[in-house]
Coordinates of C-alpha atoms and ligand atoms in Angstrom, one line a residue:
M20 CA 0.0 0.0 0.0
R21 CA 1.4 3.4 -0.9
A22 CA 0.3 6.9 -0.3
S23 CA 1.2 9.6 -2.6
T24 CA 2.9 12.2 -0.5
A25 CA 6.0 12.1 -2.7
L26 CA 4.1 13.9 -5.3
F27 CA 3.2 16.8 -3.0
T28 CA 4.9 20.1 -3.7
A29 CA 4.1 22.8 -1.3
S30 CA 4.0 26.4 -2.3
A31 CA 3.3 29.7 -0.5
A32 CA -0.1 29.8 -2.2
T33 CA -0.9 26.3 -1.0
V34 CA -0.3 27.0 2.6
V35 CA -2.3 30.2 2.6
A36 CA -5.2 28.6 0.7
A37 CA -5.3 25.5 2.8
Q38 CA -6.4 27.5 5.8
S39 CA -9.8 28.0 4.2
A40 CA -10.0 24.6 2.7
S41 CA -12.6 22.0 3.0
T42 CA -10.4 19.0 3.9
Y43 CA -12.8 16.3 5.1
Y44 CA -11.7 13.6 2.6
T45 CA -8.1 14.5 1.9
A46 CA -6.3 11.6 3.7
T47 CA -4.4 9.4 1.3
G48 CA -3.2 6.6 3.6
A49 CA -4.6 3.3 2.5
A50 CA -6.5 2.6 5.8
D51 CA -8.0 6.1 5.8
V52 CA -9.1 5.7 2.2
A53 CA -10.7 2.3 2.9
A54 CA -12.5 3.7 6.0
A55 CA -13.8 6.7 4.1
A56 CA -14.8 4.6 1.1
A57 CA -17.0 2.4 3.3
T58 CA -19.1 5.3 4.3
A59 CA -18.8 8.0 1.6
L60 CA -22.1 9.0 -0.1
T61 CA -22.6 8.4 -3.8
L62 CA -25.5 10.2 -5.5
S63 CA -26.8 9.9 -9.1
P64 CA -29.7 12.3 -9.4
T65 CA -31.2 12.7 -12.9
S66 CA -33.1 15.5 -14.7
N67 CA -34.3 16.2 -18.2
V68 CA -34.1 19.9 -18.8
K69 CA -34.4 20.5 -22.6
G70 CA -31.5 22.4 -24.1
K71 CA -31.7 24.5 -27.3
A72 CA -29.1 22.4 -29.2
F73 CA -28.4 19.4 -26.9
D74 CA -29.9 17.8 -23.8
R75 CA -26.7 16.3 -22.4
I76 CA -23.0 17.0 -22.6
A77 CA -20.0 14.7 -21.8
I78 CA -16.7 16.4 -21.6
I79 CA -13.6 14.2 -21.8
W80 CA -10.2 15.6 -21.2
L81 CA -6.9 14.0 -22.3
E82 CA -3.4 15.2 -21.5
N83 CA -0.5 17.2 -22.8
T84 CA -0.5 16.6 -26.5
D85 CA 0.4 19.1 -29.2
Y86 CA -2.3 19.7 -31.9
T87 CA -0.3 18.2 -34.7
L88 CA 0.5 15.0 -32.8
A89 CA -3.1 14.5 -31.6
S90 CA -4.4 15.1 -35.1
G91 CA -2.2 12.3 -36.4
D92 CA -3.5 9.7 -34.0
P93 CA -5.6 7.1 -35.8
N94 CA -8.2 6.6 -33.1
L95 CA -8.7 10.3 -32.4
S96 CA -9.0 10.8 -36.2
W97 CA -11.6 8.0 -36.3
L98 CA -13.5 9.9 -33.6
A99 CA -13.1 13.2 -35.3
E100 CA -14.6 11.8 -38.5
K101 CA -17.7 11.0 -36.5
G102 CA -18.2 14.7 -35.7
I103 CA -16.7 18.2 -35.9
K104 CA -13.0 18.8 -35.4
L105 CA -12.1 22.2 -33.9
T106 CA -9.0 23.5 -35.7
N107 CA -8.4 26.7 -33.7
N108 CA -9.0 25.5 -30.1
F109 CA -6.7 26.7 -27.3
A110 CA -5.7 25.9 -23.8
V111 CA -5.4 28.9 -21.4
T112 CA -2.0 28.3 -19.8
H113 CA 0.4 25.7 -18.5
P114 CA 0.6 23.4 -16.6
S115 CA -2.4 21.1 -16.1
E116 CA -4.2 22.2 -13.0
P117 CA -5.0 25.8 -13.9
N118 CA -6.5 24.5 -17.2
Y119 CA -8.8 22.1 -15.3
A120 CA -9.7 24.9 -12.9
A121 CA -10.5 27.2 -15.9
A122 CA -12.8 24.6 -17.5
I123 CA -15.5 25.1 -14.9
G124 CA -14.6 28.4 -13.1
G125 CA -13.9 30.8 -15.9
D126 CA -10.4 31.7 -14.8
Y127 CA -7.3 30.1 -13.2
F128 CA -6.6 32.9 -10.6
G129 CA -2.9 33.1 -11.4
M130 CA -2.3 29.4 -10.9
N131 CA 1.0 28.3 -12.6
N132 CA 1.5 25.0 -10.8
D133 CA 0.0 21.6 -10.0
A134 CA 0.0 22.1 -6.2
F135 CA -2.6 21.2 -3.6
N136 CA -4.7 24.2 -4.3
F137 CA -8.0 25.1 -2.8
I138 CA -10.1 27.8 -4.5
D139 CA -12.1 29.9 -2.1
K140 CA -15.7 29.0 -1.5
N141 CA -16.9 32.4 -2.7
V142 CA -15.8 31.5 -6.2
S143 CA -18.6 29.9 -8.2
T144 CA -18.4 27.4 -11.0
V145 CA -20.6 26.2 -13.8
I146 CA -22.0 23.7 -11.2
D147 CA -23.7 26.5 -9.4
L148 CA -25.3 27.7 -12.7
L149 CA -26.5 24.1 -13.6
E150 CA -28.0 23.5 -10.2
E151 CA -29.8 26.8 -10.4
K152 CA -31.7 25.4 -13.4
G153 CA -32.2 21.9 -11.9
I154 CA -29.7 20.4 -14.4
S155 CA -28.1 17.3 -13.0
W156 CA -24.3 17.0 -13.2
G157 CA -21.6 14.6 -12.2
E158 CA -17.9 13.9 -12.6
Y159 CA -16.3 10.6 -13.5
Q160 CA -12.7 10.4 -12.5
E161 CA -11.1 7.0 -13.4
D162 CA -9.7 5.3 -10.3
Q163 CA -10.7 7.9 -7.8
P164 CA -10.9 5.6 -4.8
Y165 CA -14.4 6.7 -3.7
S166 CA -16.9 9.4 -4.3
G167 CA -15.9 12.8 -2.9
F168 CA -12.2 11.9 -2.3
E169 CA -10.3 15.2 -2.0
G170 CA -6.8 13.8 -1.6
F171 CA -3.8 15.0 -3.7
A172 CA -3.4 11.6 -5.5
W173 CA -4.2 7.9 -5.4
V174 CA -1.7 5.6 -6.8
N175 CA -2.2 2.1 -8.2
Q176 CA -2.1 0.0 -5.0
K177 CA -0.3 -2.9 -6.6
T178 CA 2.3 -1.1 -8.8
G179 CA 2.6 2.3 -7.1
A180 CA 2.1 3.9 -10.5
N181 CA 0.4 7.3 -10.8
D182 CA -3.3 6.8 -11.2
Y183 CA -5.9 9.3 -10.0
V184 CA -4.7 12.9 -9.4
R185 CA -6.6 15.8 -7.9
K186 CA -5.0 18.3 -10.3
H187 CA -7.1 16.7 -13.1
N188 CA -10.4 16.9 -11.2
P189 CA -11.9 20.3 -11.7
A190 CA -14.8 20.2 -9.2
V191 CA -12.7 19.1 -6.3
L192 CA -10.4 22.2 -6.7
Y193 CA -13.2 24.5 -5.6
D194 CA -14.2 24.7 -2.0
D195 CA -17.6 25.9 -3.1
N196 CA -18.1 22.2 -4.1
T197 CA -16.2 20.4 -1.5
I198 CA -17.9 22.0 1.5
N199 CA -21.1 20.4 0.3
F200 CA -21.5 16.6 0.9
E201 CA -24.2 16.3 -1.8
R202 CA -21.8 17.8 -4.3
L203 CA -18.9 15.5 -3.1
A204 CA -21.3 12.6 -3.7
K205 CA -21.4 13.5 -7.4
I206 CA -17.7 13.6 -7.9
K207 CA -17.4 9.9 -8.7
N208 CA -15.2 7.4 -10.4
L209 CA -15.5 5.6 -13.8
T210 CA -16.9 2.5 -12.1
M211 CA -19.8 4.7 -11.2
F212 CA -20.1 5.8 -14.8
Q213 CA -20.7 2.3 -15.9
Q214 CA -23.2 1.8 -13.1
D215 CA -25.0 5.0 -13.9
L216 CA -25.1 4.0 -17.5
E217 CA -26.5 0.6 -16.6
N218 CA -29.1 2.1 -14.3
D219 CA -29.9 4.8 -16.8
T220 CA -29.0 7.5 -14.3
L221 CA -26.4 9.5 -16.1
P222 CA -26.6 13.2 -15.4
Q223 CA -27.0 15.9 -18.1
W224 CA -23.6 17.5 -17.6
M225 CA -20.6 15.2 -17.0
F226 CA -16.9 15.7 -16.9
I227 CA -14.8 12.6 -17.5
T228 CA -11.1 12.3 -16.7
P229 CA -9.2 9.0 -17.5
N230 CA -6.4 8.0 -15.2
M231 CA -2.8 9.0 -15.7
T232 CA -2.2 6.0 -17.9
S233 CA -5.3 6.3 -20.0
D234 CA -5.2 10.0 -20.6
G235 CA -1.7 9.9 -22.1
H236 CA 0.0 11.8 -19.3
D237 CA 2.3 9.0 -18.3
T238 CA 2.1 7.2 -21.7
S239 CA 1.5 8.6 -25.1
V240 CA -1.2 10.0 -27.4
T241 CA -1.5 6.5 -28.8
V242 CA -2.6 5.1 -25.5
A243 CA -4.9 8.1 -24.9
G244 CA -6.4 7.8 -28.4
A245 CA -7.0 4.0 -28.0
W246 CA -8.5 4.5 -24.5
T247 CA -10.9 7.2 -25.8
R248 CA -12.0 5.2 -28.8
K249 CA -12.6 2.1 -26.6
F250 CA -14.6 4.2 -24.2
V251 CA -16.6 6.3 -26.7
E252 CA -17.2 3.8 -29.6
P253 CA -19.7 1.6 -27.7
L254 CA -21.5 4.7 -26.4
L255 CA -22.1 6.0 -30.0
N256 CA -24.9 3.4 -30.4
D257 CA -26.1 3.3 -26.8
K258 CA -29.5 4.8 -26.3
R259 CA -28.9 5.3 -22.6
F260 CA -26.1 7.6 -23.4
M261 CA -27.1 9.1 -26.7
K262 CA -30.1 11.2 -25.8
N263 CA -29.5 14.3 -27.8
T264 CA -26.0 14.2 -26.4
L265 CA -22.9 16.3 -27.2
V266 CA -19.5 14.8 -26.5
L267 CA -16.4 17.1 -26.3
I268 CA -13.1 15.3 -26.5
T269 CA -10.1 17.6 -25.9
F270 CA -6.8 18.1 -24.1
D271 CA -5.8 20.2 -21.1
E272 CA -2.8 21.7 -22.9
N273 CA -0.3 21.4 -25.7
S274 CA 3.0 19.8 -24.6
T275 CA 5.5 22.2 -26.1
Y276 CA 5.6 25.2 -23.7
S277 CA 7.6 27.4 -26.1
L278 CA 4.7 27.4 -28.6
K279 CA 1.2 28.6 -28.7
N280 CA -1.1 26.4 -26.7
K281 CA -3.3 24.9 -29.4
I282 CA -5.1 21.7 -28.7
V283 CA -7.3 19.3 -30.5
G284 CA -11.1 19.5 -29.9
I285 CA -13.6 17.1 -31.2
L286 CA -17.4 17.5 -31.0
L287 CA -19.5 14.4 -31.7
G288 CA -22.7 12.6 -30.5
D289 CA -26.2 12.3 -31.7
A290 CA -26.9 16.0 -31.0
V291 CA -24.5 17.0 -33.7
P292 CA -26.5 17.6 -37.0
Q293 CA -25.8 14.9 -39.5
K294 CA -24.7 17.3 -42.2
L295 CA -21.8 18.5 -39.9
V296 CA -20.4 15.0 -39.4
N297 CA -16.8 14.8 -40.6
T298 CA -16.3 18.5 -40.9
T299 CA -14.1 21.1 -39.3
D300 CA -14.8 24.3 -37.5
N301 CA -12.0 27.0 -37.5
H302 CA -13.5 29.6 -35.2
F303 CA -11.4 30.5 -32.1
Y304 CA -12.3 28.5 -29.0
N305 CA -10.6 27.9 -25.6
H306 CA -11.5 26.1 -22.4
Y307 CA -14.0 28.9 -21.6
S308 CA -16.0 28.0 -24.7
S309 CA -17.4 24.9 -23.1
I310 CA -18.8 26.9 -20.2
A311 CA -20.2 29.5 -22.6
T312 CA -21.8 26.8 -24.8
V313 CA -23.5 25.2 -21.8
E314 CA -24.7 28.6 -20.6
A315 CA -26.1 29.4 -24.0
N316 CA -27.7 25.9 -24.5
W317 CA -29.7 26.0 -21.3
G318 CA -30.1 29.8 -20.9
L319 CA -28.1 29.7 -17.7
S320 CA -26.8 32.7 -15.8
T321 CA -23.1 33.4 -16.1
L322 CA -20.1 33.5 -13.8
G323 CA -19.1 37.0 -14.8
R324 CA -15.6 35.8 -15.7
W325 CA -14.0 34.7 -18.9
D326 CA -17.0 32.5 -19.6
V327 CA -19.1 35.5 -20.6
G328 CA -17.2 36.5 -23.8
A329 CA -16.1 33.1 -24.9
N330 CA -17.3 31.8 -28.3
V331 CA -20.1 29.3 -28.2
Y332 CA -19.4 26.4 -30.5
D333 CA -20.6 27.4 -33.9
W334 CA -23.1 24.7 -34.5
V335 CA -24.7 25.3 -31.1
S336 CA -24.8 29.1 -31.8
K337 CA -27.1 28.4 -34.7
Y338 CA -29.7 27.3 -32.1
T339 CA -29.0 29.8 -29.4
G340 CA -28.5 32.9 -31.6
D341 CA -25.1 33.7 -30.2
E342 CA -22.8 35.7 -32.4
L343 CA -19.3 34.3 -32.9
R344 CA -16.3 36.6 -32.9
D345 CA -13.0 36.4 -34.7
Y346 CA -9.7 36.7 -32.8
S347 CA -7.8 39.6 -34.3
A348 CA -4.6 38.7 -36.1
S349 CA -2.7 41.5 -34.2
A350 CA -3.8 40.2 -30.8
M351 CA -3.2 36.6 -31.8
A352 CA 0.4 37.5 -32.8
K353 CA 1.2 38.4 -29.2
H354 CA -0.9 36.0 -27.1
W355 CA 0.7 32.6 -26.5
Y356 CA -1.4 31.2 -23.6
N357 CA 1.7 29.3 -22.5
Q358 CA 2.2 30.9 -19.1
S359 CA 0.0 32.2 -16.3
Y360 CA -0.6 35.8 -15.3
D361 CA -0.2 36.6 -11.6
G362 CA -2.9 35.9 -9.0
V363 CA -3.8 34.1 -5.8
F364 CA -2.4 30.7 -6.8
N365 CA 0.8 31.8 -8.4
S366 CA 3.8 30.1 -6.8
A367 CA 5.3 33.5 -6.4
P368 CA 2.3 35.8 -6.2
H369 CA 2.9 39.5 -6.5
Y370 CA -0.7 40.4 -6.3
P371 CA -2.6 37.5 -4.5
V372 CA -6.1 39.0 -4.9
Y373 CA -9.1 37.2 -6.2
P374 CA -10.5 39.3 -9.1
K375 CA -14.2 40.2 -8.6
P376 CA -16.5 38.9 -11.3
N377 CA -17.6 41.7 -13.6
L378 CA -21.1 42.0 -12.4
C379 CA -22.2 44.3 -15.3
L380 CA -21.4 41.8 -18.1
E381 CA -24.3 40.6 -20.1
R382 CA -24.1 38.3 -23.2
H383 CA -27.1 37.6 -25.4
G384 CA -29.5 38.2 -22.5
R385 CA -27.5 36.1 -20.1
K386 CA -26.6 37.9 -16.8
V387 CA -24.3 37.2 -13.9
Q388 CA -26.0 34.9 -11.4
E389 CA -27.9 36.7 -8.7
N390 CA -26.1 34.7 -6.0
I391 CA -22.7 35.7 -7.4
K392 CA -23.8 39.3 -7.4
K393 CA -24.9 39.0 -3.8
T394 CA -21.5 37.5 -2.8
W395 CA -19.4 40.0 -4.7
R396 CA -21.4 43.3 -4.8
G397 CA -19.6 44.8 -1.8
S398 CA -16.2 43.6 -2.8
K399 CA -13.5 46.2 -3.4
N400 CA -11.4 43.7 -5.3
P401 CA -10.5 44.7 -8.9
T402 CA -12.1 43.0 -11.9
Y403 CA -10.4 42.4 -15.2
Y404 CA -13.1 40.4 -17.1
L405 CA -14.4 41.9 -20.3
D406 CA -16.8 40.7 -22.9
T407 CA -14.1 39.4 -25.2
I408 CA -12.6 36.2 -26.6
E409 CA -9.1 37.8 -26.5
V410 CA -8.5 36.9 -22.8
N411 CA -5.3 37.8 -21.0
D412 CA -2.2 35.7 -20.8
H413 CA 1.2 36.1 -19.1
S414 CA 2.6 38.3 -21.9
N415 CA -0.5 40.4 -21.8
P416 CA -1.5 40.4 -18.2
P417 CA -4.6 42.0 -16.6
F418 CA -3.9 45.4 -14.9
R419 CA -2.1 44.7 -11.6
Y420 CA -1.8 41.0 -12.3
G421 CA 1.5 41.3 -14.3
F422 CA 4.8 40.2 -12.9
N423 CA 6.4 43.6 -13.1
Ligands
NAG509 C1 -15.5 3.8 -7.0 O1 -16.3 4.5 -6.1 C2 -17.1 3.7 -5.4 C3 -18.1 4.5 -4.5 O2 -17.4 5.3 -3.6 C4 -16.3 2.7 -4.6 O3 -17.1 1.8 -3.8 C5 -15.4 1.9 -5.5 O4 -14.5 1.0 -4.8 C6 -14.6 2.8 -6.4 N1 -13.9 2.0 -7.5 C7 -12.6 2.1 -7.7 C8 -12.1 1.3 -8.8 O5 -11.9 2.7 -7.0
NAG510 C1 -5.8 3.1 -15.7 O1 -6.9 2.5 -16.3 C2 -6.7 1.5 -17.2 C3 -8.0 1.1 -17.8 O2 -8.7 2.1 -18.3 C4 -5.8 0.4 -16.6 O3 -5.5 -0.5 -17.6 C5 -4.6 1.0 -16.0 O4 -3.9 0.0 -15.4 C6 -4.9 2.1 -15.1 N1 -3.7 2.7 -14.6 C7 -3.2 2.5 -13.4 C8 -1.9 3.2 -13.1 O5 -3.7 1.8 -12.6
NAG511 C1 -27.6 0.7 -9.9 O1 -26.8 -0.4 -10.2 C2 -26.2 -1.0 -9.1 C3 -25.3 -2.1 -9.7 O2 -25.8 -2.8 -10.7 C4 -27.2 -1.5 -8.1 O3 -26.5 -2.1 -7.0 C5 -28.0 -0.3 -7.7 O4 -29.0 -0.7 -6.8 C6 -28.6 0.4 -8.8 N1 -29.2 1.6 -8.4 C7 -30.5 1.9 -8.7 C8 -31.0 3.2 -8.2 O5 -31.1 1.3 -9.5
NAG512 C1 -6.7 2.4 -32.7 O1 -6.3 2.5 -34.1 C2 -5.5 1.4 -34.5 C3 -5.0 1.7 -35.9 O2 -6.1 2.0 -36.8 C4 -6.4 0.1 -34.4 O3 -5.6 -1.0 -34.8 C5 -6.9 0.0 -33.0 O4 -7.7 -1.2 -33.0 C6 -7.6 1.2 -32.6 N1 -8.0 1.0 -31.2 C7 -9.3 0.9 -30.8 C8 -9.5 0.8 -29.3 O5 -10.2 0.9 -31.6
NAG513 C1 5.8 31.2 -24.7 O1 6.0 31.3 -26.1 C2 6.8 32.4 -26.5 C3 6.8 32.5 -28.0 O2 7.3 31.3 -28.5 C4 8.2 32.3 -25.9 O3 8.9 33.4 -26.2 C5 8.1 32.1 -24.4 O4 9.3 31.9 -23.9 C6 7.1 31.0 -24.1 N1 7.0 30.9 -22.6 C7 7.3 29.8 -22.0 C8 7.0 29.8 -20.5 O5 7.7 28.8 -22.5
NAG514 C1 1.2 23.6 -30.3 O1 0.3 24.5 -30.8 C2 0.8 25.5 -31.7 C3 -0.3 26.3 -32.2 O2 -0.7 27.3 -31.3 C4 1.3 24.8 -33.0 O3 1.9 25.7 -33.8 C5 2.3 23.8 -32.6 O4 2.6 23.1 -33.7 C6 1.7 22.9 -31.5 N1 2.7 21.9 -31.2 C7 2.9 20.9 -31.9 C8 4.3 20.3 -31.8 O5 2.1 20.4 -32.6
NAG515 C1 -14.2 12.1 -43.8 O1 -13.7 12.9 -44.9 C2 -12.5 12.5 -45.5 C3 -12.1 13.5 -46.5 O2 -12.9 14.6 -46.6 C4 -12.7 11.2 -46.1 O3 -11.5 10.7 -46.7 C5 -13.1 10.2 -45.1 O4 -13.4 8.9 -45.7 C6 -14.4 10.7 -44.4 N1 -14.7 9.8 -43.3 C7 -15.9 9.3 -43.1 C8 -16.0 8.4 -41.9 O5 -16.8 9.5 -43.8
NAG516 C1 -13.3 35.7 -1.4 O1 -12.3 35.0 -0.6 C2 -11.0 35.6 -0.7 C3 -10.1 34.7 0.0 O2 -10.5 34.4 1.3 C4 -11.0 37.0 -0.2 O3 -9.8 37.6 -0.5 C5 -12.1 37.8 -1.0 O4 -12.2 39.1 -0.4 C6 -13.4 37.1 -0.9 N1 -14.4 37.9 -1.6 C7 -15.6 38.1 -1.2 C8 -16.5 38.9 -2.1 O5 -16.0 37.7 -0.1

């Protein structure tokens, strides 16, 4: 039996943040894990809230592969031919964890590390927006030892190999989720995915993270591509899964830090119009696009962060009426998205302040969630969010969040 403390790398931000953390299920000793697993709650609530373009979304994230390499993988190509390939899709920074944080929270709050980070409970995520509309959600993290586990990592108990890692689990990074036992109960493993599939109790929004072998992190894009095809192919004809469902297969980041952070994105599923199968979409998208698309599809409130301005996937926008924007060539020439701007979770924060959501933003009738307004209205913290797709990066930091 092995714990995973060797992977732990403390940082100043970690220590500060941990004081406000929800740490009920963080123990990684084998005995602690076994005891917690015996009593931890698992929930699989369902709902059927109609969306404008799709009724369900499954988001699958793979690891660290450059666009060109992922495009060449035969199994990912096979999947891409079943749907729409995004040819201008970007990660928001390096390394992994801030990208996963961004995928549901609309920012990475300066994070430039894979540390044991806890994002303050006053920061909301897409989960708050979904719950407001009664839309069921769940995460499926391969080899997470039990539902709601908050620990830093869980290694394969026979081989000691990297297996489940917290840094690839977006919901668990936010205290807003982990202070809530009902939410922890929906942060499940892939065994529970199979069970929910069998029981016909899959939620309408799901985030799926394969383990460190399956997602290519410790292996290669060949392994990640084969795993993904093996997982997705049987679902393509499964009526319990394909119920006007959109599947997004993408990567957290490109692997060459010195280059722009472009990544493969594939949209498929029975929600995708037949005439768009085996096509490409070259609009600009990034991790915030999947939040914007979900907001537009179900007419949700917004987070008032980078989610607001992000492009909604083109085919979905045809149903929601959202206008897509082009990234200007001059801005693209100086944005790399290969390093984080400053903020609370930077390993050497110069300005460790949570930016306030921009409470005035409105996009196609979608306003910032009332509860978020209530939390942040009186805050004197600065905001940097604008209604734009040209979001900041390290070389073009928000005012006060630069390094100099
Ligand atoms: C998955 O989670 C369930 C529920 O907590 C747990 O009983 C089961 O052992 C876990 N499976 C694996 C493979 O860790
Ligand atoms: C990850 O999951 C795959 C099955 O999807 C399994 O073959 C592999 O051994 C797991 N990795 C570890 C480190 O346990
Ligand atoms: C779901 O499936 C599992 C395993 O097949 C079973 O034990 C459980 O009772 C089922 N739950 C529901 C709500 O049907
Ligand atoms: C992945 O692609 C290769 C080459 O086409 C093929 O041999 C293999 O069976 C595929 N894997 C899966 C899981 O379908
Ligand atoms: C990001 O990319 C730019 C342009 O290639 C490069 O100058 C810079 O060093 C890169 N940053 C990192 C952290 O690799
Ligand atoms: C990483 O993404 C950039 C585009 O932003 C691309 O030019 C580069 O080729 C990618 N890396 C590789 C090796 O594919
Ligand atoms: C997808 O399109 C390409 C070229 O446009 C074609 O070669 C390929 O056979 C198509 N794949 C499918 C599954 O239709
Ligand atoms: C949210 O929490 C952070 C960290 O505790 C704090 O700095 C910030 O002022 C809080 N914001 C609000 C609106 O409470």
